Amino acid sequence: METIAQIMKSIYGYLWGMPMLVVLLGTHLYFTFRLGVIQRKIPKGIRLSFSKTEESNEGISPFSALATALAATIGTGNIIGISAAIAIGGPGAVFWCWVTGVFGIATCYAECFLAVKYRVQKPDGSFLGGPMYVMEKALHQKSAAVIFALSTILASLGMGSSVQSHSICAAVTANYRISPHIIGAVAAVLAGIVILGGARQISRVCTYLVPFMSVFYMGGCLLLLWINRDFLGETLAVIVRSAFSSKSVAGGIAGTAVMTGMRTGISKGLFTNEAGLGSIPMTAASARTSSPVKQGIISMTGPFWDTVVMCAITGIAIVSSMLRTPAAYQGVADDQLCFLAFAGLPVDGSFMLSVSLVLFAFATIIGWSYYGECAVQYLWGKQKILAYRVLYIMAVYLGAVMSLDVVWTVSDLFNSFMAIPNILCIWMLRKVIIGETRMSLNR
């Protein structure tokens, strides 16, 4: 197993090395400028996402589709990932993560546009779509579609279920002495209640869970920013300055090489918002909408909320806390920076952060189950969905009681097998995306 793990890590390191980061960031930049800086439509997308739509069996509401995507996207990476990015890449990593999120909005729009344009309608009136349908219908690349769908299923069983339940177990056992078997069983039962209810049940739960968990966590961050308000100006200066300089910065925070900060921040930004991965388009395709452009604008608000807002505020909260009490952060482990920051709250910050981690991980579990279902239905039809749901729920339990070193690596590997064909698909259909978008926005 150790040999297999090393081989997997080597392949993952090659696929997700600097070349892949350059390709993804290059894609973000290309569509940003070719689409006329589509990010300027974010206010419109937010307004449209909250607008009421008529009840219908033809898909779910645009907001429900966005909430389901955010449930899968907003995860422990928004907390632990940013903490690790700062520890490895310095405060400047926050800047590069934020920049990547801003430009990633354009790629998210492009892939969601294609998913809605080439989706299919089921007999019950609901919709199915995603990169696999685009690859088959628009490019006639069935083999690429199958690779993407299989990778989605395997990634969902790893990163989507078992890895997240492992995170839930770690967050709970940090505060209470509870058996991992009990935690895994409870997580599996709760997830099963939601997942067995189907896509509409998943979207309904996400519609309420995502706003609640986001407000709960962001409330703690904003309170932390208020406590650290005297250091906010210095914090922003440190983040920007260390993004372009390897010199030591204020408050005792050690400087790091500029390239290390860039690489760490960009990679965390790419992984956190999932723009280009091909996952978000599957929920976008299920939305009740008449326009690929309209739904693309709504769906691209996902990376905005996830990275531009949540990751940025998390990073600022941590760095400002480091400046306020620099001595307390000497020798702290990568994943503990956020816990130490939340310890500065007048309430039980550790408990509050643990609850946030549990909610974020649970939301990712139910969100990614929908992605896996879409892939299963594409490959084998509706009759195999129940078997997948049972397997997925079992993975939730096993994740809490098993060591997941290999699972982490394999999940990351299959994420790359999703991203590569999806990015190629977007590039091959770039003229369709750009042409129809310009025509629609110029009306």
GROMACS .gro file of C-alpha atoms in nm:
model
  443
    1MET     CA    1   0.000   0.000   0.000
    2GLU     CA    2   0.288   0.238   0.075
    3THR     CA    3   0.434   0.170  -0.270
    4ILE     CA    4   0.095   0.235  -0.435
    5ALA     CA    5   0.058   0.554  -0.231
    6GLN     CA    6   0.400   0.676  -0.344
    7ILE     CA    7   0.320   0.604  -0.709
    8MET     CA    8  -0.012   0.787  -0.676
    9LYS     CA    9   0.158   1.085  -0.511
   10SER     CA   10   0.416   1.100  -0.790
   11ILE     CA   11   0.144   1.101  -1.058
   12TYR     CA   12  -0.056   1.357  -0.862
   13GLY     CA   13   0.250   1.579  -0.816
   14TYR     CA   14   0.313   1.570  -1.190
   15LEU     CA   15  -0.049   1.635  -1.292
   16TRP     CA   16  -0.108   1.907  -1.032
   17GLY     CA   17   0.234   2.064  -1.063
   18MET     CA   18   0.313   2.408  -1.198
   19PRO     CA   19   0.211   2.320  -1.560
   20MET     CA   20  -0.148   2.243  -1.450
   21LEU     CA   21  -0.163   2.557  -1.236
   22VAL     CA   22  -0.045   2.762  -1.533
   23VAL     CA   23  -0.306   2.601  -1.761
   24LEU     CA   24  -0.590   2.666  -1.517
   25LEU     CA   25  -0.484   3.021  -1.437
   26GLY     CA   26  -0.429   3.084  -1.808
   27THR     CA   27  -0.781   2.959  -1.880
   28HIS     CA   28  -0.919   3.191  -1.611
   29LEU     CA   29  -0.737   3.488  -1.760
   30TYR     CA   30  -0.832   3.405  -2.120
   31PHE     CA   31  -1.205   3.385  -2.052
   32THR     CA   32  -1.193   3.687  -1.824
   33PHE     CA   33  -1.075   3.913  -2.105
   34ARG     CA   34  -1.246   3.740  -2.398
   35LEU     CA   35  -1.581   3.760  -2.219
   36GLY     CA   36  -1.534   4.130  -2.150
   37VAL     CA   37  -1.459   4.082  -1.779
   38ILE     CA   38  -1.775   3.883  -1.709
   39GLN     CA   39  -1.702   3.930  -1.336
   40ARG     CA   40  -1.870   4.273  -1.363
   41LYS     CA   41  -2.200   4.084  -1.384
   42ILE     CA   42  -2.163   3.942  -1.031
   43PRO     CA   43  -2.416   4.192  -0.882
   44LYS     CA   44  -2.666   4.085  -1.150
   45GLY     CA   45  -2.593   3.719  -1.077
   46ILE     CA   46  -2.656   3.769  -0.704
   47ARG     CA   47  -2.982   3.949  -0.778
   48LEU     CA   48  -3.096   3.676  -1.019
   49SER     CA   49  -3.004   3.397  -0.777
   50PHE     CA   50  -3.244   3.537  -0.518
   51SER     CA   51  -3.525   3.616  -0.761
   52LYS     CA   52  -3.838   3.404  -0.729
   53THR     CA   53  -3.928   3.154  -0.998
   54GLU     CA   54  -4.253   2.975  -1.063
   55GLU     CA   55  -4.294   2.628  -0.913
   56SER     CA   56  -4.243   2.361  -1.176
   57ASN     CA   57  -4.132   2.002  -1.217
   58GLU     CA   58  -3.886   2.114  -1.481
   59GLY     CA   59  -3.570   2.130  -1.273
   60ILE     CA   60  -3.492   2.305  -0.946
   61SER     CA   61  -3.481   2.678  -0.882
   62PRO     CA   62  -3.163   2.869  -0.976
   63PHE     CA   63  -3.095   2.945  -0.610
   64SER     CA   64  -3.132   2.576  -0.514
   65ALA     CA   65  -2.887   2.483  -0.789
   66LEU     CA   66  -2.642   2.744  -0.661
   67ALA     CA   67  -2.688   2.631  -0.299
   68THR     CA   68  -2.621   2.268  -0.394
   69ALA     CA   69  -2.302   2.371  -0.576
   70LEU     CA   70  -2.194   2.584  -0.280
   71ALA     CA   71  -2.264   2.295  -0.042
   72ALA     CA   72  -2.011   2.085  -0.230
   73THR     CA   73  -1.767   2.373  -0.283
   74ILE     CA   74  -1.766   2.543   0.058
   75GLY     CA   75  -1.581   2.288   0.265
   76THR     CA   76  -1.306   2.244   0.517
   77GLY     CA   77  -1.064   2.386   0.258
   78ASN     CA   78  -1.211   2.730   0.326
   79ILE     CA   79  -1.082   2.700   0.682
   80ILE     CA   80  -0.801   2.444   0.706
   81GLY     CA   81  -0.687   2.507   0.348
   82ILE     CA   82  -0.637   2.879   0.402
   83SER     CA   83  -0.467   2.813   0.735
   84ALA     CA   84  -0.219   2.579   0.563
   85ALA     CA   85  -0.169   2.825   0.275
   86ILE     CA   86  -0.063   3.101   0.516
   87ALA     CA   87   0.163   2.866   0.712
   88ILE     CA   88   0.339   2.742   0.395
   89GLY     CA   89   0.325   3.042   0.164
   90GLY     CA   90   0.307   3.330   0.409
   91PRO     CA   91   0.042   3.606   0.422
   92GLY     CA   92   0.092   3.672   0.050
   93ALA     CA   93  -0.078   3.339  -0.025
   94VAL     CA   94  -0.407   3.503   0.076
   95PHE     CA   95  -0.362   3.762  -0.198
   96TRP     CA   96  -0.289   3.503  -0.468
   97CYS     CA   97  -0.578   3.285  -0.352
   98TRP     CA   98  -0.810   3.585  -0.380
   99VAL     CA   99  -0.680   3.683  -0.725
  100THR     CA  100  -0.727   3.326  -0.847
  101GLY     CA  101  -1.085   3.330  -0.719
  102VAL     CA  102  -1.160   3.655  -0.901
  103PHE     CA  103  -1.035   3.525  -1.237
  104GLY     CA  104  -1.180   3.176  -1.179
  105ILE     CA  105  -1.528   3.327  -1.196
  106ALA     CA  106  -1.494   3.353  -1.575
  107THR     CA  107  -1.406   2.985  -1.619
  108CYS     CA  108  -1.695   2.887  -1.393
  109TYR     CA  109  -1.928   3.090  -1.617
  110ALA     CA  110  -1.791   2.920  -1.930
  111GLU     CA  111  -1.835   2.562  -1.806
  112CYS     CA  112  -2.181   2.630  -1.661
  113PHE     CA  113  -2.291   2.795  -1.987
  114LEU     CA  114  -2.196   2.479  -2.178
  115ALA     CA  115  -2.367   2.251  -1.925
  116VAL     CA  116  -2.701   2.430  -1.964
  117LYS     CA  117  -2.672   2.460  -2.342
  118TYR     CA  118  -2.609   2.087  -2.396
  119ARG     CA  119  -2.815   1.937  -2.113
  120VAL     CA  120  -3.089   1.678  -2.161
  121GLN     CA  121  -3.440   1.668  -2.020
  122LYS     CA  122  -3.565   1.358  -1.840
  123PRO     CA  123  -3.920   1.216  -1.880
  124ASP     CA  124  -4.024   1.370  -1.547
  125GLY     CA  125  -3.933   1.717  -1.676
  126SER     CA  126  -3.612   1.761  -1.476
  127PHE     CA  127  -3.273   1.818  -1.639
  128LEU     CA  128  -2.939   1.640  -1.647
  129GLY     CA  129  -2.615   1.788  -1.766
  130GLY     CA  130  -2.249   1.843  -1.707
  131PRO     CA  131  -1.919   1.812  -1.891
  132MET     CA  132  -1.985   1.448  -1.990
  133TYR     CA  133  -2.296   1.551  -2.184
  134VAL     CA  134  -2.110   1.841  -2.343
  135MET     CA  135  -1.824   1.614  -2.449
  136GLU     CA  136  -2.062   1.364  -2.607
  137LYS     CA  137  -2.317   1.598  -2.767
  138ALA     CA  138  -2.097   1.888  -2.878
  139LEU     CA  139  -1.759   1.724  -2.935
  140HIS     CA  140  -1.866   1.361  -2.999
  141GLN     CA  141  -1.598   1.244  -2.756
  142LYS     CA  142  -1.770   0.958  -2.576
  143SER     CA  143  -1.446   0.815  -2.436
  144ALA     CA  144  -1.354   1.147  -2.271
  145ALA     CA  145  -1.707   1.170  -2.129
  146VAL     CA  146  -1.677   0.822  -1.977
  147ILE     CA  147  -1.338   0.904  -1.822
  148PHE     CA  148  -1.482   1.221  -1.670
  149ALA     CA  149  -1.790   1.041  -1.533
  150LEU     CA  150  -1.591   0.752  -1.384
  151SER     CA  151  -1.347   0.997  -1.225
  152THR     CA  152  -1.639   1.193  -1.079
  153ILE     CA  153  -1.781   0.879  -0.914
  154LEU     CA  154  -1.446   0.778  -0.766
  155ALA     CA  155  -1.371   1.132  -0.649
  156SER     CA  156  -1.713   1.153  -0.486
  157LEU     CA  157  -1.653   0.832  -0.291
  158GLY     CA  158  -1.318   0.968  -0.173
  159MET     CA  159  -1.309   1.344  -0.139
  160GLY     CA  160  -1.687   1.382  -0.135
  161SER     CA  161  -1.776   1.128   0.132
  162SER     CA  162  -1.503   0.942   0.321
  163VAL     CA  163  -1.257   1.232   0.347
  164GLN     CA  164  -1.531   1.465   0.471
  165SER     CA  165  -1.661   1.221   0.733
  166HIS     CA  166  -1.301   1.180   0.851
  167SER     CA  167  -1.288   1.559   0.894
  168ILE     CA  168  -1.613   1.547   1.092
  169CYS     CA  169  -1.467   1.278   1.317
  170ALA     CA  170  -1.150   1.483   1.374
  171ALA     CA  171  -1.350   1.796   1.460
  172VAL     CA  172  -1.576   1.613   1.706
  173THR     CA  173  -1.306   1.407   1.880
  174ALA     CA  174  -1.100   1.723   1.931
  175ASN     CA  175  -1.366   1.836   2.180
  176TYR     CA  176  -1.539   1.517   2.296
  177ARG     CA  177  -1.435   1.159   2.366
  178ILE     CA  178  -1.671   0.982   2.127
  179SER     CA  179  -1.597   0.664   1.935
  180PRO     CA  180  -1.527   0.719   1.563
  181HIS     CA  181  -1.769   0.433   1.494
  182ILE     CA  182  -2.051   0.627   1.657
  183ILE     CA  183  -1.958   0.947   1.473
  184GLY     CA  184  -1.936   0.760   1.142
  185ALA     CA  185  -2.271   0.588   1.199
  186VAL     CA  186  -2.449   0.913   1.289
  187ALA     CA  187  -2.296   1.095   0.990
  188ALA     CA  188  -2.395   0.808   0.758
  189VAL     CA  189  -2.754   0.799   0.888
  190LEU     CA  190  -2.802   1.175   0.861
  191ALA     CA  191  -2.646   1.183   0.514
  192GLY     CA  192  -2.857   0.884   0.412
  193ILE     CA  193  -3.180   1.056   0.514
  194VAL     CA  194  -3.095   1.343   0.280
  195ILE     CA  195  -2.936   1.149  -0.005
  196LEU     CA  196  -3.204   0.877  -0.033
  197GLY     CA  197  -3.460   1.152  -0.085
  198GLY     CA  198  -3.310   1.228  -0.425
  199ALA     CA  199  -3.196   1.544  -0.601
  200ARG     CA  200  -3.489   1.758  -0.486
  201GLN     CA  201  -3.434   1.659  -0.123
  202ILE     CA  202  -3.062   1.737  -0.154
  203SER     CA  203  -3.130   2.079  -0.307
  204ARG     CA  204  -3.397   2.154  -0.046
  205VAL     CA  205  -3.161   2.079   0.245
  206CYS     CA  206  -2.876   2.273   0.083
  207THR     CA  207  -3.104   2.573   0.034
  208TYR     CA  208  -3.135   2.606   0.412
  209LEU     CA  209  -2.804   2.458   0.528
  210VAL     CA  210  -2.566   2.665   0.313
  211PRO     CA  211  -2.692   3.011   0.422
  212PHE     CA  212  -2.705   2.901   0.788
  213MET     CA  213  -2.356   2.752   0.806
  214SER     CA  214  -2.207   3.041   0.607
  215VAL     CA  215  -2.361   3.306   0.832
  216PHE     CA  216  -2.260   3.110   1.145
  217TYR     CA  217  -1.895   3.081   1.038
  218MET     CA  218  -1.871   3.428   0.888
  219GLY     CA  219  -2.018   3.571   1.207
  220GLY     CA  220  -1.719   3.435   1.398
  221CYS     CA  221  -1.475   3.573   1.139
  222LEU     CA  222  -1.637   3.918   1.140
  223LEU     CA  223  -1.631   3.927   1.521
  224LEU     CA  224  -1.263   3.837   1.505
  225LEU     CA  225  -1.204   4.121   1.257
  226TRP     CA  226  -1.378   4.363   1.493
  227ILE     CA  227  -1.153   4.250   1.779
  228ASN     CA  228  -0.849   4.295   1.552
  229ARG     CA  229  -0.977   4.620   1.396
  230ASP     CA  230  -0.669   4.819   1.501
  231PHE     CA  231  -0.454   4.581   1.293
  232LEU     CA  232  -0.666   4.558   0.975
  233GLY     CA  233  -0.481   4.829   0.785
  234GLU     CA  234  -0.147   4.670   0.866
  235THR     CA  235  -0.290   4.327   0.781
  236LEU     CA  236  -0.391   4.429   0.428
  237ALA     CA  237  -0.053   4.596   0.376
  238VAL     CA  238   0.130   4.284   0.494
  239ILE     CA  239  -0.075   4.055   0.268
  240VAL     CA  240  -0.013   4.267  -0.041
  241ARG     CA  241   0.352   4.341   0.041
  242SER     CA  242   0.442   3.977   0.111
  243ALA     CA  243   0.273   3.872  -0.214
  244PHE     CA  244   0.551   4.050  -0.404
  245SER     CA  245   0.840   4.047  -0.157
  246SER     CA  246   1.035   3.770   0.017
  247LYS     CA  247   1.150   4.000   0.298
  248SER     CA  248   1.027   3.946   0.652
  249VAL     CA  249   0.712   4.135   0.731
  250ALA     CA  250   0.573   4.308   1.038
  251GLY     CA  251   0.457   4.148   1.358
  252GLY     CA  252   0.716   3.874   1.363
  253ILE     CA  253   0.560   3.689   1.067
  254ALA     CA  254   0.838   3.529   0.866
  255GLY     CA  255   0.860   3.613   0.499
  256THR     CA  256   0.868   3.337   0.236
  257ALA     CA  257   0.981   3.318  -0.125
  258VAL     CA  258   0.744   3.497  -0.360
  259MET     CA  259   0.708   3.189  -0.581
  260THR     CA  260   0.616   2.974  -0.280
  261GLY     CA  261   0.344   3.217  -0.182
  262MET     CA  262   0.217   3.239  -0.539
  263ARG     CA  263   0.214   2.863  -0.592
  264THR     CA  264   0.047   2.794  -0.257
  265GLY     CA  265  -0.213   3.069  -0.289
  266ILE     CA  266  -0.299   2.990  -0.651
  267SER     CA  267  -0.328   2.616  -0.586
  268LYS     CA  268  -0.550   2.667  -0.279
  269GLY     CA  269  -0.766   2.911  -0.475
  270LEU     CA  270  -0.806   2.667  -0.763
  271PHE     CA  271  -0.886   2.371  -0.540
  272THR     CA  272  -1.124   2.561  -0.313
  273ASN     CA  273  -1.358   2.716  -0.570
  274GLU     CA  274  -1.351   2.416  -0.812
  275ALA     CA  275  -1.366   2.646  -1.116
  276GLY     CA  276  -1.255   2.433  -1.411
  277LEU     CA  277  -1.299   2.103  -1.227
  278GLY     CA  278  -1.633   2.033  -1.396
  279SER     CA  279  -1.836   1.972  -1.080
  280ILE     CA  280  -2.034   2.297  -1.052
  281PRO     CA  281  -2.180   2.265  -1.407
  282MET     CA  282  -2.370   1.951  -1.303
  283THR     CA  283  -2.586   2.148  -1.061
  284ALA     CA  284  -2.612   2.443  -1.300
  285ALA     CA  285  -2.760   2.211  -1.564
  286SER     CA  286  -3.037   2.103  -1.326
  287ALA     CA  287  -3.167   2.459  -1.279
  288ARG     CA  288  -3.502   2.581  -1.406
  289THR     CA  289  -3.386   2.837  -1.661
  290SER     CA  290  -3.439   2.930  -2.024
  291SER     CA  291  -3.097   3.081  -2.086
  292PRO     CA  292  -2.745   2.932  -2.060
  293VAL     CA  293  -2.609   3.286  -2.022
  294LYS     CA  294  -2.844   3.369  -1.735
  295GLN     CA  295  -2.769   3.049  -1.543
  296GLY     CA  296  -2.397   3.088  -1.613
  297ILE     CA  297  -2.406   3.433  -1.453
  298ILE     CA  298  -2.593   3.295  -1.152
  299SER     CA  299  -2.362   2.995  -1.110
  300MET     CA  300  -2.045   3.201  -1.134
  301THR     CA  301  -2.141   3.371  -0.807
  302GLY     CA  302  -2.038   3.041  -0.642
  303PRO     CA  303  -1.661   3.104  -0.668
  304PHE     CA  304  -1.729   3.464  -0.568
  305TRP     CA  305  -1.888   3.363  -0.237
  306ASP     CA  306  -1.649   3.074  -0.181
  307THR     CA  307  -1.310   3.229  -0.256
  308VAL     CA  308  -1.343   3.603  -0.310
  309VAL     CA  309  -1.549   3.648   0.008
  310MET     CA  310  -1.511   3.354   0.248
  311CYS     CA  311  -1.147   3.261   0.185
  312ALA     CA  312  -1.043   3.626   0.187
  313ILE     CA  313  -1.215   3.700   0.518
  314THR     CA  314  -1.072   3.381   0.670
  315GLY     CA  315  -0.722   3.480   0.560
  316ILE     CA  316  -0.755   3.838   0.688
  317ALA     CA  317  -0.892   3.712   1.021
  318ILE     CA  318  -0.596   3.475   1.068
  319VAL     CA  319  -0.324   3.722   0.961
  320SER     CA  320  -0.469   4.003   1.174
  321SER     CA  321  -0.471   3.769   1.474
  322MET     CA  322  -0.108   3.678   1.403
  323LEU     CA  323  -0.017   4.046   1.403
  324ARG     CA  324  -0.208   4.111   1.725
  325THR     CA  325  -0.041   3.827   1.918
  326PRO     CA  326   0.263   3.714   1.715
  327ALA     CA  327   0.433   3.522   1.996
  328ALA     CA  328   0.137   3.285   2.027
  329TYR     CA  329   0.182   3.158   1.671
  330GLN     CA  330   0.545   3.051   1.695
  331GLY     CA  331   0.578   2.680   1.610
  332VAL     CA  332   0.204   2.625   1.555
  333ALA     CA  333   0.106   2.344   1.317
  334ASP     CA  334  -0.028   2.434   0.972
  335ASP     CA  335  -0.388   2.334   1.040
  336GLN     CA  336  -0.399   2.498   1.385
  337LEU     CA  337  -0.362   2.864   1.283
  338CYS     CA  338  -0.738   2.902   1.243
  339PHE     CA  339  -0.810   2.736   1.579
  340LEU     CA  340  -0.562   2.965   1.750
  341ALA     CA  341  -0.721   3.268   1.583
  342PHE     CA  342  -1.072   3.165   1.691
  343ALA     CA  343  -0.943   3.117   2.044
  344GLY     CA  344  -0.929   3.499   2.057
  345LEU     CA  345  -1.309   3.523   2.049
  346PRO     CA  346  -1.499   3.609   2.369
  347VAL     CA  347  -1.698   3.286   2.322
  348ASP     CA  348  -1.572   2.928   2.294
  349GLY     CA  349  -1.401   2.981   1.961
  350SER     CA  350  -1.266   2.628   1.934
  351PHE     CA  351  -1.616   2.485   1.970
  352MET     CA  352  -1.755   2.737   1.721
  353LEU     CA  353  -1.490   2.649   1.464
  354SER     CA  354  -1.543   2.276   1.518
  355VAL     CA  355  -1.916   2.317   1.457
  356SER     CA  356  -1.837   2.509   1.138
  357LEU     CA  357  -1.604   2.234   1.020
  358VAL     CA  358  -1.869   1.970   1.086
  359LEU     CA  359  -2.136   2.167   0.898
  360PHE     CA  360  -1.905   2.243   0.605
  361ALA     CA  361  -1.797   1.880   0.577
  362PHE     CA  362  -2.155   1.750   0.599
  363ALA     CA  363  -2.267   1.995   0.331
  364THR     CA  364  -1.986   1.872   0.106
  365ILE     CA  365  -2.099   1.513   0.163
  366ILE     CA  366  -2.453   1.575   0.040
  367GLY     CA  367  -2.342   1.812  -0.236
  368TRP     CA  368  -2.091   1.570  -0.386
  369SER     CA  369  -2.341   1.285  -0.369
  370TYR     CA  370  -2.540   1.469  -0.636
  371TYR     CA  371  -2.234   1.491  -0.861
  372GLY     CA  372  -2.180   1.117  -0.826
  373GLU     CA  373  -2.545   1.047  -0.904
  374CYS     CA  374  -2.524   1.254  -1.223
  375ALA     CA  375  -2.223   1.052  -1.335
  376VAL     CA  376  -2.386   0.719  -1.247
  377GLN     CA  377  -2.703   0.809  -1.436
  378TYR     CA  378  -2.498   0.913  -1.740
  379LEU     CA  379  -2.306   0.583  -1.746
  380TRP     CA  380  -2.564   0.326  -1.640
  381GLY     CA  381  -2.903   0.491  -1.617
  382LYS     CA  382  -3.141   0.563  -1.332
  383GLN     CA  383  -3.164   0.200  -1.217
  384LYS     CA  384  -2.811   0.206  -1.070
  385ILE     CA  385  -2.857   0.519  -0.857
  386LEU     CA  386  -2.986   0.334  -0.548
  387ALA     CA  387  -2.680   0.105  -0.545
  388TYR     CA  388  -2.455   0.411  -0.570
  389ARG     CA  389  -2.637   0.585  -0.284
  390VAL     CA  390  -2.590   0.281  -0.059
  391LEU     CA  391  -2.220   0.261  -0.150
  392TYR     CA  392  -2.180   0.634  -0.089
  393ILE     CA  393  -2.343   0.614   0.255
  394MET     CA  394  -2.114   0.320   0.343
  395ALA     CA  395  -1.816   0.533   0.240
  396VAL     CA  396  -1.933   0.805   0.480
  397TYR     CA  397  -1.917   0.557   0.770
  398LEU     CA  398  -1.585   0.403   0.664
  399GLY     CA  399  -1.423   0.744   0.628
  400ALA     CA  400  -1.471   0.812   0.998
  401VAL     CA  401  -1.304   0.491   1.114
  402MET     CA  402  -1.024   0.443   0.858
  403SER     CA  403  -0.685   0.599   0.788
  404LEU     CA  404  -0.728   0.802   0.471
  405ASP     CA  405  -0.376   0.885   0.353
  406VAL     CA  406  -0.416   0.684   0.033
  407VAL     CA  407  -0.777   0.797  -0.015
  408TRP     CA  408  -0.667   1.162  -0.006
  409THR     CA  409  -0.409   1.101  -0.277
  410VAL     CA  410  -0.641   0.893  -0.496
  411SER     CA  411  -0.918   1.153  -0.463
  412ASP     CA  412  -0.684   1.433  -0.569
  413LEU     CA  413  -0.570   1.219  -0.861
  414PHE     CA  414  -0.923   1.162  -0.987
  415ASN     CA  415  -0.994   1.534  -0.949
  416SER     CA  416  -0.720   1.589  -1.206
  417PHE     CA  417  -0.883   1.329  -1.433
  418MET     CA  418  -1.197   1.544  -1.412
  419ALA     CA  419  -1.022   1.875  -1.471
  420ILE     CA  420  -0.806   1.781  -1.770
  421PRO     CA  421  -1.086   1.673  -2.013
  422ASN     CA  422  -1.312   1.949  -1.883
  423ILE     CA  423  -1.056   2.224  -1.951
  424LEU     CA  424  -0.989   2.080  -2.298
  425CYS     CA  425  -1.363   2.077  -2.363
  426ILE     CA  426  -1.399   2.443  -2.263
  427TRP     CA  427  -1.111   2.545  -2.489
  428MET     CA  428  -1.247   2.352  -2.787
  429LEU     CA  429  -1.586   2.521  -2.750
  430ARG     CA  430  -1.454   2.866  -2.663
  431LYS     CA  431  -1.594   3.025  -2.980
  432VAL     CA  432  -1.946   2.904  -2.892
  433ILE     CA  433  -1.915   3.040  -2.538
  434ILE     CA  434  -1.774   3.377  -2.640
  435GLY     CA  435  -1.999   3.428  -2.943
  436GLU     CA  436  -2.331   3.349  -2.776
  437THR     CA  437  -2.240   3.535  -2.458
  438ARG     CA  438  -2.148   3.853  -2.645
  439MET     CA  439  -2.465   3.829  -2.853
  440SER     CA  440  -2.683   3.788  -2.543
  441LEU     CA  441  -2.518   4.063  -2.336
  442ASN     CA  442  -2.523   4.312  -2.624
  443ARG     CA  443  -2.898   4.285  -2.677
   0.00000   0.00000   0.00000
